[in-house]
Every structure is written in structure tokens, then in C-alpha cells.
Short mmCIF file of C-alpha atoms in Angstrom, two decimals:
data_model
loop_
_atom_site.label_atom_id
_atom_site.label_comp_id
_atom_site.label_asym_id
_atom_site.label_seq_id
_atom_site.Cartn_x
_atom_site.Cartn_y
_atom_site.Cartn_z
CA UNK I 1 9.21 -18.10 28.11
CA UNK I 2 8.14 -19.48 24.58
CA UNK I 3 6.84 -18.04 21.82
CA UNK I 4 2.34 -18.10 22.23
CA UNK I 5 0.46 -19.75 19.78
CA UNK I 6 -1.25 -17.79 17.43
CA UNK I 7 -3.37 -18.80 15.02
CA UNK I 8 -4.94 -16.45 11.81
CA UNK I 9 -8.39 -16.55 10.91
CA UNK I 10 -8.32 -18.06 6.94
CA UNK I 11 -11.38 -16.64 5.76
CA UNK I 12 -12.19 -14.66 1.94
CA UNK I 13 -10.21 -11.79 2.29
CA UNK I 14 -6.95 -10.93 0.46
CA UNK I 15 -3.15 -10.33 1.83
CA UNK I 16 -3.20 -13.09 4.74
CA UNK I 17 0.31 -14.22 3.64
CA UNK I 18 1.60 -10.54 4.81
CA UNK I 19 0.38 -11.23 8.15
CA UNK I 20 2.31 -14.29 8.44
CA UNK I 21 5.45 -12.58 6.68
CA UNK I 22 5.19 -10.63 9.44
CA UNK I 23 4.73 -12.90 12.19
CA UNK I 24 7.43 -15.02 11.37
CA UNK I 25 9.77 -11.69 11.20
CA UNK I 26 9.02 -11.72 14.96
CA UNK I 27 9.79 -15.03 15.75
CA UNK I 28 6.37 -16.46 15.64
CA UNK I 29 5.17 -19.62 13.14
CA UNK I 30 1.67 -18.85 12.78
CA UNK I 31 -1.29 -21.32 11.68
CA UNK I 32 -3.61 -20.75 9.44
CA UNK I 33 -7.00 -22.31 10.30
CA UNK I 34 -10.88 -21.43 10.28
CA UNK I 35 -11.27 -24.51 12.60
CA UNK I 36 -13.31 -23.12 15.33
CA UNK I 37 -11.23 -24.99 17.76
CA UNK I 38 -8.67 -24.96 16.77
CA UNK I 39 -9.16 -20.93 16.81
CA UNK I 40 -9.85 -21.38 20.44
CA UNK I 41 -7.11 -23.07 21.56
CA UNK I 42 -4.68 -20.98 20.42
CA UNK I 43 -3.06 -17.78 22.73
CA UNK I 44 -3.20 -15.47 20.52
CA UNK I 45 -6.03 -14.72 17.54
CA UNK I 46 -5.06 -12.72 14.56
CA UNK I 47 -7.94 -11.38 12.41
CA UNK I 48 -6.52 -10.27 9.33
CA UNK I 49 -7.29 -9.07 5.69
CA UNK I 50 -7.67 -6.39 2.68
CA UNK I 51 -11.45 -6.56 0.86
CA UNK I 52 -14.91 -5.48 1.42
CA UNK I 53 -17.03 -5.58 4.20
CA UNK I 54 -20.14 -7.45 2.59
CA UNK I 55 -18.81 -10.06 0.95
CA UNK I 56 -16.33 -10.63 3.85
CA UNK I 57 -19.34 -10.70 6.62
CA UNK I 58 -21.62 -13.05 4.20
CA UNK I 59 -18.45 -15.61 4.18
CA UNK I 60 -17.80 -15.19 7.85
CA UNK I 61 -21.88 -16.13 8.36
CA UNK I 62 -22.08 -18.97 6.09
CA UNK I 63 -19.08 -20.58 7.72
CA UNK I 64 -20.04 -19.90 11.26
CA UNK I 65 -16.78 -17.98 11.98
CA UNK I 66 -19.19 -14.86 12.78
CA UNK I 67 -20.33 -16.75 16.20
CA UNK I 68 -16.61 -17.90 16.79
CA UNK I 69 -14.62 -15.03 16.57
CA UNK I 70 -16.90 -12.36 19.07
CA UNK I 71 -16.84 -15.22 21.59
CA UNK I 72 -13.26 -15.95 21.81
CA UNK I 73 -11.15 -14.85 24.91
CA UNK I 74 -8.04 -14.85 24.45
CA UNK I 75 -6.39 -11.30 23.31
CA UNK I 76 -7.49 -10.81 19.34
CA UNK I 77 -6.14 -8.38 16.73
CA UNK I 78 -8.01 -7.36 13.92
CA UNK I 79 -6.40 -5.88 11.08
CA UNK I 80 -7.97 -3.04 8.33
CA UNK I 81 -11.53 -5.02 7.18
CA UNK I 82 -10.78 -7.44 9.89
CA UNK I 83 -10.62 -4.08 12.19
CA UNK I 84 -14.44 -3.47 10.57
CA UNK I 85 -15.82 -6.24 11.01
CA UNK I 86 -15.65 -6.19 14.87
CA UNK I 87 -17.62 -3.14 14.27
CA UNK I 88 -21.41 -2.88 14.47
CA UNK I 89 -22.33 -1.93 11.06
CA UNK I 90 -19.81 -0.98 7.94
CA UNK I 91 -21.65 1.34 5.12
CA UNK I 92 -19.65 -0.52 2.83
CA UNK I 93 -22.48 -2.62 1.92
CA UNK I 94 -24.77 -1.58 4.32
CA UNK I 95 -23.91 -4.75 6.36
CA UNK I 96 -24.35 -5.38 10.18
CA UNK I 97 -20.99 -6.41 11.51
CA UNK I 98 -19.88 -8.95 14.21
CA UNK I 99 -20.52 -6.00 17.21
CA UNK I 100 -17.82 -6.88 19.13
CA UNK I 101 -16.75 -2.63 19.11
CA UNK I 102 -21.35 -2.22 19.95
CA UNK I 103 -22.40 1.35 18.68
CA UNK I 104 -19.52 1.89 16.46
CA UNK I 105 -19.76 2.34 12.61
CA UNK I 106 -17.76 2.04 9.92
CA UNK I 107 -18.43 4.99 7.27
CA UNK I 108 -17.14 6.29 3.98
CA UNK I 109 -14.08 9.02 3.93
CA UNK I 110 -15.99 12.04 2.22
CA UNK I 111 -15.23 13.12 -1.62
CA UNK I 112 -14.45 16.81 -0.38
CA UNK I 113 -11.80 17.59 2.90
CA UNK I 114 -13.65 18.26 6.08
CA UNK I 115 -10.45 21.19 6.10
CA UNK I 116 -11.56 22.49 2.62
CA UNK I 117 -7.72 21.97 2.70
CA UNK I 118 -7.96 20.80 -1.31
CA UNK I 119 -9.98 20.48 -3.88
CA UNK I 120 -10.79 16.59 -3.63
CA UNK I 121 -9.58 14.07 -0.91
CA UNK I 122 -8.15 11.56 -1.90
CA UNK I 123 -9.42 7.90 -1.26
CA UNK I 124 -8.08 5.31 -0.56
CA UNK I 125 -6.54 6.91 2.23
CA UNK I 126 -3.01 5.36 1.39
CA UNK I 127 0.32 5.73 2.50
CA UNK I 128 2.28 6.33 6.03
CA UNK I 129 0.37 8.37 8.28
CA UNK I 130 0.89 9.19 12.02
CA UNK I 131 -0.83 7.66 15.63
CA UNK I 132 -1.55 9.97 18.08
CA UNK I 133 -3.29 9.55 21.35
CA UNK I 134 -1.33 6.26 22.01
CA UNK I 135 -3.30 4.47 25.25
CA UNK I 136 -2.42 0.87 25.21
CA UNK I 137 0.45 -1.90 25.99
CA UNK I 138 -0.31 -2.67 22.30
CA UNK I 139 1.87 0.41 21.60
CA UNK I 140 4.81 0.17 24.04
CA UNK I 141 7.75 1.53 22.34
CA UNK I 142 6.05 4.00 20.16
CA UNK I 143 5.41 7.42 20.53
CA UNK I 144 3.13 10.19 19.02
CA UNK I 145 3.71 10.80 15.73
CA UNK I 146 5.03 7.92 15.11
CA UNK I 147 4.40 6.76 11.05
CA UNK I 148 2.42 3.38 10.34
CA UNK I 149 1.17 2.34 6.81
CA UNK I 150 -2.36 2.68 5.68
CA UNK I 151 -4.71 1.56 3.03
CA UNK I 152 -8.33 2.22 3.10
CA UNK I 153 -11.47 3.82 1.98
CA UNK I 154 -13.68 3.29 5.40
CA UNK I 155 -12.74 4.54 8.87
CA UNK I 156 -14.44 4.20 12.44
CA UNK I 157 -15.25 7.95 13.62
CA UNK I 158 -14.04 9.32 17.11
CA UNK I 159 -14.87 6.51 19.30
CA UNK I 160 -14.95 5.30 23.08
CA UNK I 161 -12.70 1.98 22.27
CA UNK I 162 -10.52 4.52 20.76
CA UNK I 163 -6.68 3.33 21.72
CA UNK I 164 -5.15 5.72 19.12
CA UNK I 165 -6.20 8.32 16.58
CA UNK I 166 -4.89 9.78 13.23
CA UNK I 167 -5.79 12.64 11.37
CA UNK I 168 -6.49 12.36 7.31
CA UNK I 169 -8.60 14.97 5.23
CA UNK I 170 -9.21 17.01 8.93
CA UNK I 171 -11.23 14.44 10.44
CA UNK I 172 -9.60 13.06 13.02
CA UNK I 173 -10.56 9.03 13.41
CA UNK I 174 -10.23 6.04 15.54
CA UNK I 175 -7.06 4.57 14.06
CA UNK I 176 -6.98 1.41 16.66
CA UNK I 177 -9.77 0.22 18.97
CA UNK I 178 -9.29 -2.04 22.01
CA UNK I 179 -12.45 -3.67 24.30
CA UNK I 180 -11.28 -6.35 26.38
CA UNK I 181 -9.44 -8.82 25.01
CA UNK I 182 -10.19 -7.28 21.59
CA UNK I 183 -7.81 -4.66 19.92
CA UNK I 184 -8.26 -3.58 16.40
CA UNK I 185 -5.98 -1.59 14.07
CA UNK I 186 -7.15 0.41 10.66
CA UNK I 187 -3.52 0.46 9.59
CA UNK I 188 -1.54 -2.76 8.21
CA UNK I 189 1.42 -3.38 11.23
CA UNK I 190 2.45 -5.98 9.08
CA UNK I 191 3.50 -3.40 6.40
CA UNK I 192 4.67 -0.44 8.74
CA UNK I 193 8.53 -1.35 9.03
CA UNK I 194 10.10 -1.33 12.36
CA UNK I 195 6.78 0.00 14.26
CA UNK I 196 4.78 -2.23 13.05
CA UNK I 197 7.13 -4.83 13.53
CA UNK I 198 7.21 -3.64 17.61
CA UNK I 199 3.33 -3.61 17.29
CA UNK I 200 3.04 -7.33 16.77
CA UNK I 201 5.31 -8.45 18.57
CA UNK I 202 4.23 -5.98 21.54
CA UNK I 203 0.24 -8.25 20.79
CA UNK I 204 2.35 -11.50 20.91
CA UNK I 205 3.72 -10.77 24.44
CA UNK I 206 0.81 -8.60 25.90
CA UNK I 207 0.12 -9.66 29.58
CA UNK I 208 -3.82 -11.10 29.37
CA UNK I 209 -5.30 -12.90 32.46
CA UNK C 1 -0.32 13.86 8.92
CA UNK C 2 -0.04 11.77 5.48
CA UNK C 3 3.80 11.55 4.46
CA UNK C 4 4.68 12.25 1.02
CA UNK C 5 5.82 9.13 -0.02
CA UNK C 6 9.93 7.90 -1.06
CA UNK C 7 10.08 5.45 -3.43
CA UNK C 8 12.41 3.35 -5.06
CA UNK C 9 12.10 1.78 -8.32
CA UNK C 10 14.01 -1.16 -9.39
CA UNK C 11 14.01 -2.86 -12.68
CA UNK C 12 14.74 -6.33 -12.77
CA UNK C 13 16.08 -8.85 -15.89
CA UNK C 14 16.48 -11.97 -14.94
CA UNK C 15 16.92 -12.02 -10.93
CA UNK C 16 18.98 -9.31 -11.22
CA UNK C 17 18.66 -5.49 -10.95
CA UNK C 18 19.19 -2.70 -13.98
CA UNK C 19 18.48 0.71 -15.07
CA UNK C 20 17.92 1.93 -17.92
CA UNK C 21 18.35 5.53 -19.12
CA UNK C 22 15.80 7.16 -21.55
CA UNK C 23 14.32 3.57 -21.23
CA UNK C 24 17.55 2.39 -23.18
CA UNK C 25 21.23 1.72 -22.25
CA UNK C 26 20.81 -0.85 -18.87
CA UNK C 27 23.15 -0.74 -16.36
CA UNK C 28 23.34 -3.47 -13.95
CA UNK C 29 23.20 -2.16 -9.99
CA UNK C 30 22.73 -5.49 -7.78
CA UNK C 31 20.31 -8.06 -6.16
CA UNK C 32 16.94 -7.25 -5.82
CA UNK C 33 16.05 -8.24 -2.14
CA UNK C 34 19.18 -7.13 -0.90
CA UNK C 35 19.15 -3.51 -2.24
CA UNK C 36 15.55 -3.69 -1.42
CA UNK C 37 15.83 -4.66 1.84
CA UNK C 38 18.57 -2.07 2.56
CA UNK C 39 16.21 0.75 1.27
CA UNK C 40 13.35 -0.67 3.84
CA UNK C 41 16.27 0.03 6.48
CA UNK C 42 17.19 3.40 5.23
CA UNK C 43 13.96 4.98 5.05
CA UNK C 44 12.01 4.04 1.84
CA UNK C 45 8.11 4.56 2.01
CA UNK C 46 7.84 1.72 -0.57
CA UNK C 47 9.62 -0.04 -2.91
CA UNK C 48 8.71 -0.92 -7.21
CA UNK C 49 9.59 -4.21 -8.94
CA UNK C 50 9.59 -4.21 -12.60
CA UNK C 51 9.86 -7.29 -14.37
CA UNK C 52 11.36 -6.40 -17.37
CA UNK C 53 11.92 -9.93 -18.40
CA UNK C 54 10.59 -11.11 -22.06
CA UNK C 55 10.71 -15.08 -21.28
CA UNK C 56 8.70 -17.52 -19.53
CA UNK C 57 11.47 -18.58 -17.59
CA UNK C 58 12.40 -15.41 -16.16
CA UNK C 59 8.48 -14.67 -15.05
CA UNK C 60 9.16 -17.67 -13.07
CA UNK C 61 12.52 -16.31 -11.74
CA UNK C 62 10.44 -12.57 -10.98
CA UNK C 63 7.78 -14.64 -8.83
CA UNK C 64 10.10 -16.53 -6.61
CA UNK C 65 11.89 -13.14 -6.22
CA UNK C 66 8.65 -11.94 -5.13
CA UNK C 67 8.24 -14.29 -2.36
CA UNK C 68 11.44 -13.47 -0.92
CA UNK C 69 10.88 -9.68 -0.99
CA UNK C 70 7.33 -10.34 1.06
CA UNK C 71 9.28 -12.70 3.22
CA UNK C 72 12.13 -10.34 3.95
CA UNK C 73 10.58 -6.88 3.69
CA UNK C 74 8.47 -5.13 6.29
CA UNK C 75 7.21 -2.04 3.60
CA UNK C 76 4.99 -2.02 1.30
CA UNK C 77 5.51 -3.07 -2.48
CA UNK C 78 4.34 -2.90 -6.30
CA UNK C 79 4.89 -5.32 -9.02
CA UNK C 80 4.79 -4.65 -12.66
CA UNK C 81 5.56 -6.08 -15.89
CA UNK C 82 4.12 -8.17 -18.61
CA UNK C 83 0.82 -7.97 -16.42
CA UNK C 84 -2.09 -9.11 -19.42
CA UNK C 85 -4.76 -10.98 -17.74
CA UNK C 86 -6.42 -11.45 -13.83
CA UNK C 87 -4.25 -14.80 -13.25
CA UNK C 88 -0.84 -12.66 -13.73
CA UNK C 89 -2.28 -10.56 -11.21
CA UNK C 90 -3.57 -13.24 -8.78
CA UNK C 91 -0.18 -15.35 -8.89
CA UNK C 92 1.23 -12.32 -8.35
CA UNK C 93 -0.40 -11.45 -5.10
CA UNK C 94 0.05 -15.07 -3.84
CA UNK C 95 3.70 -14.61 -3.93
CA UNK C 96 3.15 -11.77 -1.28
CA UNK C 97 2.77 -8.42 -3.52
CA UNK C 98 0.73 -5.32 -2.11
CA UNK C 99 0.19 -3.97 -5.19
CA UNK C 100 0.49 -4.62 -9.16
CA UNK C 101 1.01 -2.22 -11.70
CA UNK C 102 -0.15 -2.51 -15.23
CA UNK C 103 0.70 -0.50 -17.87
CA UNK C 104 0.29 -1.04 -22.03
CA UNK C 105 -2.31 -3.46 -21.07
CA UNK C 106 -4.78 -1.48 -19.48
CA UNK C 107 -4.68 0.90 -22.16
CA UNK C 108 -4.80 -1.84 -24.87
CA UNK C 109 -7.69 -3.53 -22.69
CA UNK C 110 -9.28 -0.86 -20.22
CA UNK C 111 -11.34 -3.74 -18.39
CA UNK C 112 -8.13 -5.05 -16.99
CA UNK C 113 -8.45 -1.97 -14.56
CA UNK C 114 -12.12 -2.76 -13.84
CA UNK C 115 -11.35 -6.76 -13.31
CA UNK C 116 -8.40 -6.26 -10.61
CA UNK C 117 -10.67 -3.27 -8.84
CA UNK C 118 -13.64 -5.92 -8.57
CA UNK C 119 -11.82 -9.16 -7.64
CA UNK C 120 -8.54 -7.74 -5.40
CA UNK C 121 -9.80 -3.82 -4.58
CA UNK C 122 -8.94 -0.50 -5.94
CA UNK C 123 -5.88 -0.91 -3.22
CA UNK C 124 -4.37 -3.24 -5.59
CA UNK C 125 -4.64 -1.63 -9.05
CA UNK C 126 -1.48 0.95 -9.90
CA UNK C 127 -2.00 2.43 -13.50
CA UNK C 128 1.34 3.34 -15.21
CA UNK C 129 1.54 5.87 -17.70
CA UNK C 130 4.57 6.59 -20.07
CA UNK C 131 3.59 9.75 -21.78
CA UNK C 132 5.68 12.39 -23.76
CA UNK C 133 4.39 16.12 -24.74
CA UNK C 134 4.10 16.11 -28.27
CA UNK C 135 3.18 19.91 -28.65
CA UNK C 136 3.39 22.00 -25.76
CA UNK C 137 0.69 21.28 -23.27
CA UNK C 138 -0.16 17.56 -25.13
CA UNK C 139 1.09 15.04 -23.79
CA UNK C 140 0.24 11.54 -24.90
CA UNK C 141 0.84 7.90 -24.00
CA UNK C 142 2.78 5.05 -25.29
CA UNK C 143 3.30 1.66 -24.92
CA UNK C 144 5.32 -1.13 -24.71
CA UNK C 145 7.83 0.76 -22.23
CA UNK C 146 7.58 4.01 -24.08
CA UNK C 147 8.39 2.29 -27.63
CA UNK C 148 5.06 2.66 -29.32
CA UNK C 149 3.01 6.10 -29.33
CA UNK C 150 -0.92 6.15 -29.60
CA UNK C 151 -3.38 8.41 -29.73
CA UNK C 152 -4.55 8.45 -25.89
CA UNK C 153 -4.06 11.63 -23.88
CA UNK C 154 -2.33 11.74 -20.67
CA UNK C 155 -5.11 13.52 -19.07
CA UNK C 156 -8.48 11.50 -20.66
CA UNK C 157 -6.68 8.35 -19.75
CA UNK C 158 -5.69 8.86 -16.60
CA UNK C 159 -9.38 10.17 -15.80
CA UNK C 160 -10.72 6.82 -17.10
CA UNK C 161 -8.33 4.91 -15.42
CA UNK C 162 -9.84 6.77 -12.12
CA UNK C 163 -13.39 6.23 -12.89
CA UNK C 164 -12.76 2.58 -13.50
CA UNK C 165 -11.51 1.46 -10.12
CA UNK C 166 -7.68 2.11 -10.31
CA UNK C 167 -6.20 2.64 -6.78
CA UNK C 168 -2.79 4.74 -8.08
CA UNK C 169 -1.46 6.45 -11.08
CA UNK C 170 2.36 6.25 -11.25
CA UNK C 171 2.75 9.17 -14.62
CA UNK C 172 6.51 8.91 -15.94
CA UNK C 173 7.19 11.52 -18.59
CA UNK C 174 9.24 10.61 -21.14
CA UNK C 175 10.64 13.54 -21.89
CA UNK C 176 12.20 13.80 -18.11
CA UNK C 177 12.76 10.39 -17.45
CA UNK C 178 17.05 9.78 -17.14
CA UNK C 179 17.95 13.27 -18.00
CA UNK C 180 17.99 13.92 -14.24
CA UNK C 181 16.80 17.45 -14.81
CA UNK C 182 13.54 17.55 -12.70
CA UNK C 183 9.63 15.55 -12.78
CA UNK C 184 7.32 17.11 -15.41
CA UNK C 185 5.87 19.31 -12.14
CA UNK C 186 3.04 21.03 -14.87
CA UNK C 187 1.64 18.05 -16.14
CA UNK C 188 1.71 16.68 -12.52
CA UNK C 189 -0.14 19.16 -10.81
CA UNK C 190 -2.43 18.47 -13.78
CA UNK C 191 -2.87 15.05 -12.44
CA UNK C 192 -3.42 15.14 -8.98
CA UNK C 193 -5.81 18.35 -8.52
CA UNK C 194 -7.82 16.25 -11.26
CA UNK C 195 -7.97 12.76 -9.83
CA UNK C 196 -9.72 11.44 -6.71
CA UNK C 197 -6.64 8.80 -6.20
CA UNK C 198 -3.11 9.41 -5.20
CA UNK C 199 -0.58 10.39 -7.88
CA UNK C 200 3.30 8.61 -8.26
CA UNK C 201 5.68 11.02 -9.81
CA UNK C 202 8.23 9.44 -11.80
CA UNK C 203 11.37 10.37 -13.95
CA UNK C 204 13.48 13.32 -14.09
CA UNK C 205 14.90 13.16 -10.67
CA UNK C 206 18.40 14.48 -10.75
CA UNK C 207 18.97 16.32 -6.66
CA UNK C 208 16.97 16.68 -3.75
CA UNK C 209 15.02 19.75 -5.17
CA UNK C 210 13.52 17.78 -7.48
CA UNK C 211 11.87 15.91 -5.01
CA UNK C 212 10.70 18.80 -3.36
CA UNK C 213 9.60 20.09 -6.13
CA UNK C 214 7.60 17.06 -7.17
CA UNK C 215 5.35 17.79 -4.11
CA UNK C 216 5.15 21.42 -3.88
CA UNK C 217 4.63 22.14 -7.95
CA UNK C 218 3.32 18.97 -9.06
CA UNK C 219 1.44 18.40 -6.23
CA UNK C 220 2.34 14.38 -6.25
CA UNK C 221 1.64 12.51 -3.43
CA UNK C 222 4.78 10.29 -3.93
CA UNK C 223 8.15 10.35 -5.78
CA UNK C 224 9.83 7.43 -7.74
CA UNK C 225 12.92 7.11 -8.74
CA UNK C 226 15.77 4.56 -9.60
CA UNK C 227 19.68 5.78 -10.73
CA UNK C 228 19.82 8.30 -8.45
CA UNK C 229 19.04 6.11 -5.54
CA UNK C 230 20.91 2.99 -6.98
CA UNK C 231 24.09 4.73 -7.64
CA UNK C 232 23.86 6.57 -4.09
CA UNK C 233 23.78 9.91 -5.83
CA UNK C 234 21.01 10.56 -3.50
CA UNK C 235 21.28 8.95 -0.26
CA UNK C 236 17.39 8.74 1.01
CA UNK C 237 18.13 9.48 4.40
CA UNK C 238 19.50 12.57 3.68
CA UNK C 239 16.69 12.89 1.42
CA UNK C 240 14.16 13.29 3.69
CA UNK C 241 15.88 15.26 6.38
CA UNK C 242 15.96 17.83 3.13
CA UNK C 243 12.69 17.34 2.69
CA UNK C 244 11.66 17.59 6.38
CA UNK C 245 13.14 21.07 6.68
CA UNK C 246 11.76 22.15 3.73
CA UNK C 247 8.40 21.52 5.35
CA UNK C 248 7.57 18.86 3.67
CA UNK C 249 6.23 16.17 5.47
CA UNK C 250 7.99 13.08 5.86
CA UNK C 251 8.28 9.56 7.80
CA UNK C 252 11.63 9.93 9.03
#
């Protein structure tokens, strides 16, 4: 069997050169396009990125990419903001997102602990933190408690699309989300060592009909 | 459960990697990708490049070595040195770095911090500190890798620094830094029950305690440090099992 295609989306959002890093660490040579078709004819669809939600979704309009990427069919990842912009709506910005996750917000980490477990919480939420609730093929090989790497201010509450959860500040979030073809992580695989590693290369060979 | 983070620091002069102690004295201890890429393997929760190069050729040299690290290396990882202006950072960030972390020229131009928050994200923006206690209590910082003193606090800067979009603070006391005697836990705690982002311990690590200690008194949310890991002294996976049955919670 050979290696899938998989393309990246290039859009305005930093650290897409990780992603690739990354890829190619697992045996895949990715492209790099924002070529609708050639977006579409590609196996597998990476959805990248570091940056903020509104100036990300106003680039993805203007080029078009927003009616391209919720309509593609082939198994998807999104990655930290590219995770939030499959959402419906990000508070960063008060911007509607591409809906692909319907009824599911992105919101703000709070300035206190939900815990009262300290005095401030910190934000970013950065650093290696731990999945729980593991429920997909996209994590075969991993267990609970397992550490990935995180960077981020915004998280997606407890939701239905949930396909793993971690804790930070006691509130428990949606740390990946999967609807059809579409799975979504808030932490950076690309960045997580060895699990993240398995993570990608666990998308690259999912079974999809 | 967030990890308390393992970091190792290495300095690099001219493709190759030293350490200095009390910011003086370099010793050389290897490649950088190699020894970086064997921390990745052993456990490290990041890793810290410092260019400590002066010329124009060896900036080159520390940006093709940059590439190869974000080739090679799976972890996270922070570049610093000689950082003035937004294009250092952006070239910087096209080689493949995470993070960049600036240092006298923040606090000889504040709106450094404010430029790399609004073009790359808070995510992006590490603040170094090299600050020494002048009278008990008072610490304040210096620059130019520790060699000039000014005026600023630790504690006012660091605050600004917060308030003006910086993502880390990584606070090295002078006073601890390659006497291997313990992190300057007071002035830490200081820190991080102060700020709103997460605060890098570094120098003074000497044994595994000191790490523990980091955490517990100074209430850091990561550790840095360079001989002790370079020279094996402390091997990091037997590091963090210390640190795991200590309570402490690490990625192991």
C-alpha cells in the first residue's frame, strides 16, 4: 500500500512548516496548496495553523477556501485555530466560523480557575497536558493519560463531536472533535513527540469509505 | 493534568554547543541537533537555542541550524539571541521555530514585545530576564547577557512584559545561575502568583531537588537548565521519575 496524498491548506496562519516537519517524519511528502482542486483531489486534507480566529476566517472568505474546505470528503484534520474554525462561532473576534462542528463554540479560558485551585489561570494554556476519554481510530496506540503538547487561549466546551477530553484550570474541554470525515485536534500532534507522531500517521492510514 | 515542564537549554557559538558558567568560562559539550534530538528521545518537554554568536556569519550558521532542529525534532522549541527587530523574529520562525525569546531588547525597546504579540501571537513571544538581588528582596535586570545593570526591577518589568502581550517569562537569577546551588525559589514564587502567563525557572540547578523545588517553592511552571543536563550530571529520565514520586506531575 502507498503512502495517501495529502495535501495542507496554505492559508494566513503561522507554523505550517511544523505540520510538514511532521508529515515527512512519517513518511509522507505533503503539498502545500489553496488550489481548491487540487485540495479535492488529494486523500487526505490537513487544516493546519497557530493565529487568530478573525483574521484567519476573513482570509479563508476572501479566498473562497471557506466554501471548499466544509464541502470536502475525504477524512480532514484540523489543527489548534484550524480545529476552530470548523467550529460555529469563535469569541475570538466574535466571528462565525465554517460550522462544520454546528452548535459548537469556541470561548475564552477564564482569568480565575473554575477549581479556585490558584490565584490566576494561566493563559495561554501551554505545555504537555493529558487526553482522556480516547473514542476514535485517530488515537490507536494511545491510552488515557497519555501527554500531547498544547498552546492556546480558546477551547471548545464539553461537546457531542467530542473524541477526547482534557482537563486545564478544572474545566474539563473537548480536546479533539470528529463528525464524519472531519476530526479536529486543540493540541499541536506535530509538536507532541512520539504520540503525536502515532497521531498523524494513525490520520494518514485511517480506513474512510 | 498540565506537566511541569523539563527543559534543556543549549547555547550555541558558531554551530556548535557551549556553556558558560556565571555567564563566563564556555565549555564546549557537542552538536546542537544531535544532543537535541537525543533529549527529545529521553524525555525533554522542550528544548532552548541560544545564539550566542556576535557575527553575521554565524546568524546565518544559527538559522540553518534551526531548520534542521524543526526538521529533525518532534518537541517543541525556543530561539534566542541577538533578536532586535520583527524580521529577526519572522526569519526566525520560517526556519521552523515555535517560539523566540528576546531579552536586552525588549527592555531597551518594550514595543518589540507588543510587535511579535500582534503579528505572530502571544504563543510566540518568551521574555528573558537576567536579574541579580542587589539588596535583599531587590532584584534588578541587566543586559547584554547579564553584563550591563539598569535600573528596571525584576518584578515591574516582568508585569509590563505581561500586560504587553508576552506569551512566557524565562527569569534567570544571576546570583544562582552556575553555582548549582538551587533556582532563586523566593523571587520565583514572586513571579508566577503575579503573572497571568507561565513562568521558566532558570539557573541554579545543581540535583534533582532543585527541580522539585523550583515547582513546589517557586511555583514555576517549567525548569531550565544546561551543565547539569549536558554533562549527564542529571540524567532527565531519572529526573522525572524523581519528580513523579515526589508528586509532581510529569510527562513521563
Amino acid at each position: 500500500m502507498g503512502m495517501p496524498k495529502v495535501a495542507i491548506v496554505r492559508y494566513n496562519a503561522g507554523n505550517i512548516c511544523s505540520v510538514v516537519n511532521a508529515l515527512r517524519r512519517v513518511g509522507v511528502e505533503p503539498v502545500v496548496t489553496d488550489d481548491a482542486a487540487e485540495l479535492r483531489a488529494a486523500e487526505r486534507v490537513v487544516f493546519p495553523g497557530q493565529g487568530a480566529a478573525f483574521a484567519t476566517m476573513a482570509y479563508l472568505r476572501e479566498s473562497g477556501l471557506d466554501k471548499v474546505i466544509p464541502t470536502l470528503t475525504q477524512p480532514v484534520l484540523g489543527i489548534c485555530i484550524g480545529q476552530q474554525l470548523l467550529c460555529a462561532h469563535s469569541a475570538e473576534g466574535n466571528v462565525d466560523c465554517l460550522g462544520v462542528f454546528p452548535e459548537t463554540p469556541v470561548v475564552r479560558f477564564p482569568e480565575k480557575p473554575a477549581d479556585a485551585s490558584a490565584a490566576v489561570l494561566k493563559v495561554p494554556h501551554i505545555g504537555w497536558n493529558t487526553l482522556e476519554e480516547l473514542k476514535s481510530p485517530l488515537f490507536e496506540g494511545l491510552s488515557a493519560g497519555d501527554y500531547v503538547y498544547f498552546v492556546h487561549s480558546f477551547y471548545v466546551p464539553a461537546s457531542p463531536y467530542a473524541i477526547a477530553t482534557t482537563e486545564y484550570g478544572g474545566i474539563r474541554y473537548s480536546s479533539a472533535l470528529r463528525r464524519g470525515n472531519f476530526y479536529a485536534t486543540q493540541f499541536h500532534p506535530e509538536k507532541s513527540g512520539a504520540a503525536g507522531e502515532r497521531i498523524l500517521s494513525n490520520f494518514v492510514h485511517l480506513c474512510h469509505d | 493534568m498540565l506537566a511541569k515542564r523539563i527543559i534543556p537549554c543549549l547555547d550555541v557559538k558558531d554551530g556548535a554547543t557551549v556553556k558558560g558558567t556565571n555567564f563566563v568560562n564556555l565549555r564546549s559539550a557537542g552538536d546542537p541537533v544531535e544532543l537535541g534530538k537525543a533529549y527529545s528521545l529521553q524525555g525533554a518537554d522542550e528544548l532552548v537555542f541560544l545564539d550566542i554568536t556576535a557575527s553575521h556569519e554565524g546568524r546565518k550558521t544559527f538559522c540553518e541550524m534551526v531548520s534542521r532542529v524543526a526538521a529533525e525534532i518532534s518537541i517543541p522549541f525556543t530561539v534566542g539571541g541577538g533578536i532586535r527587530e520583527l524580521a529577526d523574529v519572522a526569519r526566525l520562525l520560517d526556519a521552523g521555530a515555535d517560539k523566540v525569546s528576546i531579552n536586552s531588547a525588549a527592555l531597551r525597546r518594550p514595543q518589540l514585545i507588543d510587535e511579535i504579540a500582534g503579528h505572530f501571537g502571544s504563543q510566540v513571544c518568551v521574555v528573558a530576564i537576567d536579574a541579580k538581588e542587589v539588596v535583599h528582596g531587590d532584584w534588578r535586570c541587566y543586559l547584554n547577557g547579564g553584563r550591563v545593570p539598569t535600573e528596571r526591577g525584576l518584578m515591574e518589568w516582568a508585569k509590563e512584559a505581561n500586560e504587553r502581550g508576552a506569551g512566557e517569562i524565562l527569569f534567570t537569577s544571576m546570583d544562582h545561575d552556575g553555582v548549582k546551588q538551587g533556582f532563586a525559589n523566593d523571587a520565583l514564587a514572586q513571579l508566577a502568583d503575579t503573572l497571568s502567563i507561565p513562568v521558566i525557572a532558570s539557573g541554579g540547578a545543581g540535583a534533582k531537588e532543585h527541580f522539585a523545588d523550583a515547582f513546589r517553592l517557586g511555583h514555576a511552571d517549567a525548569a531550565l537548565a544546561a551543565s547539569v543536563f549536558h554533562f549527564g550530571e542529571i540524567p532527565i529520565p531519572e529526573l522525572k521519575q524523581y519528580l513523579r514520586g515526589e508528586g509532581i506531575p510529569v510527562r513521563l
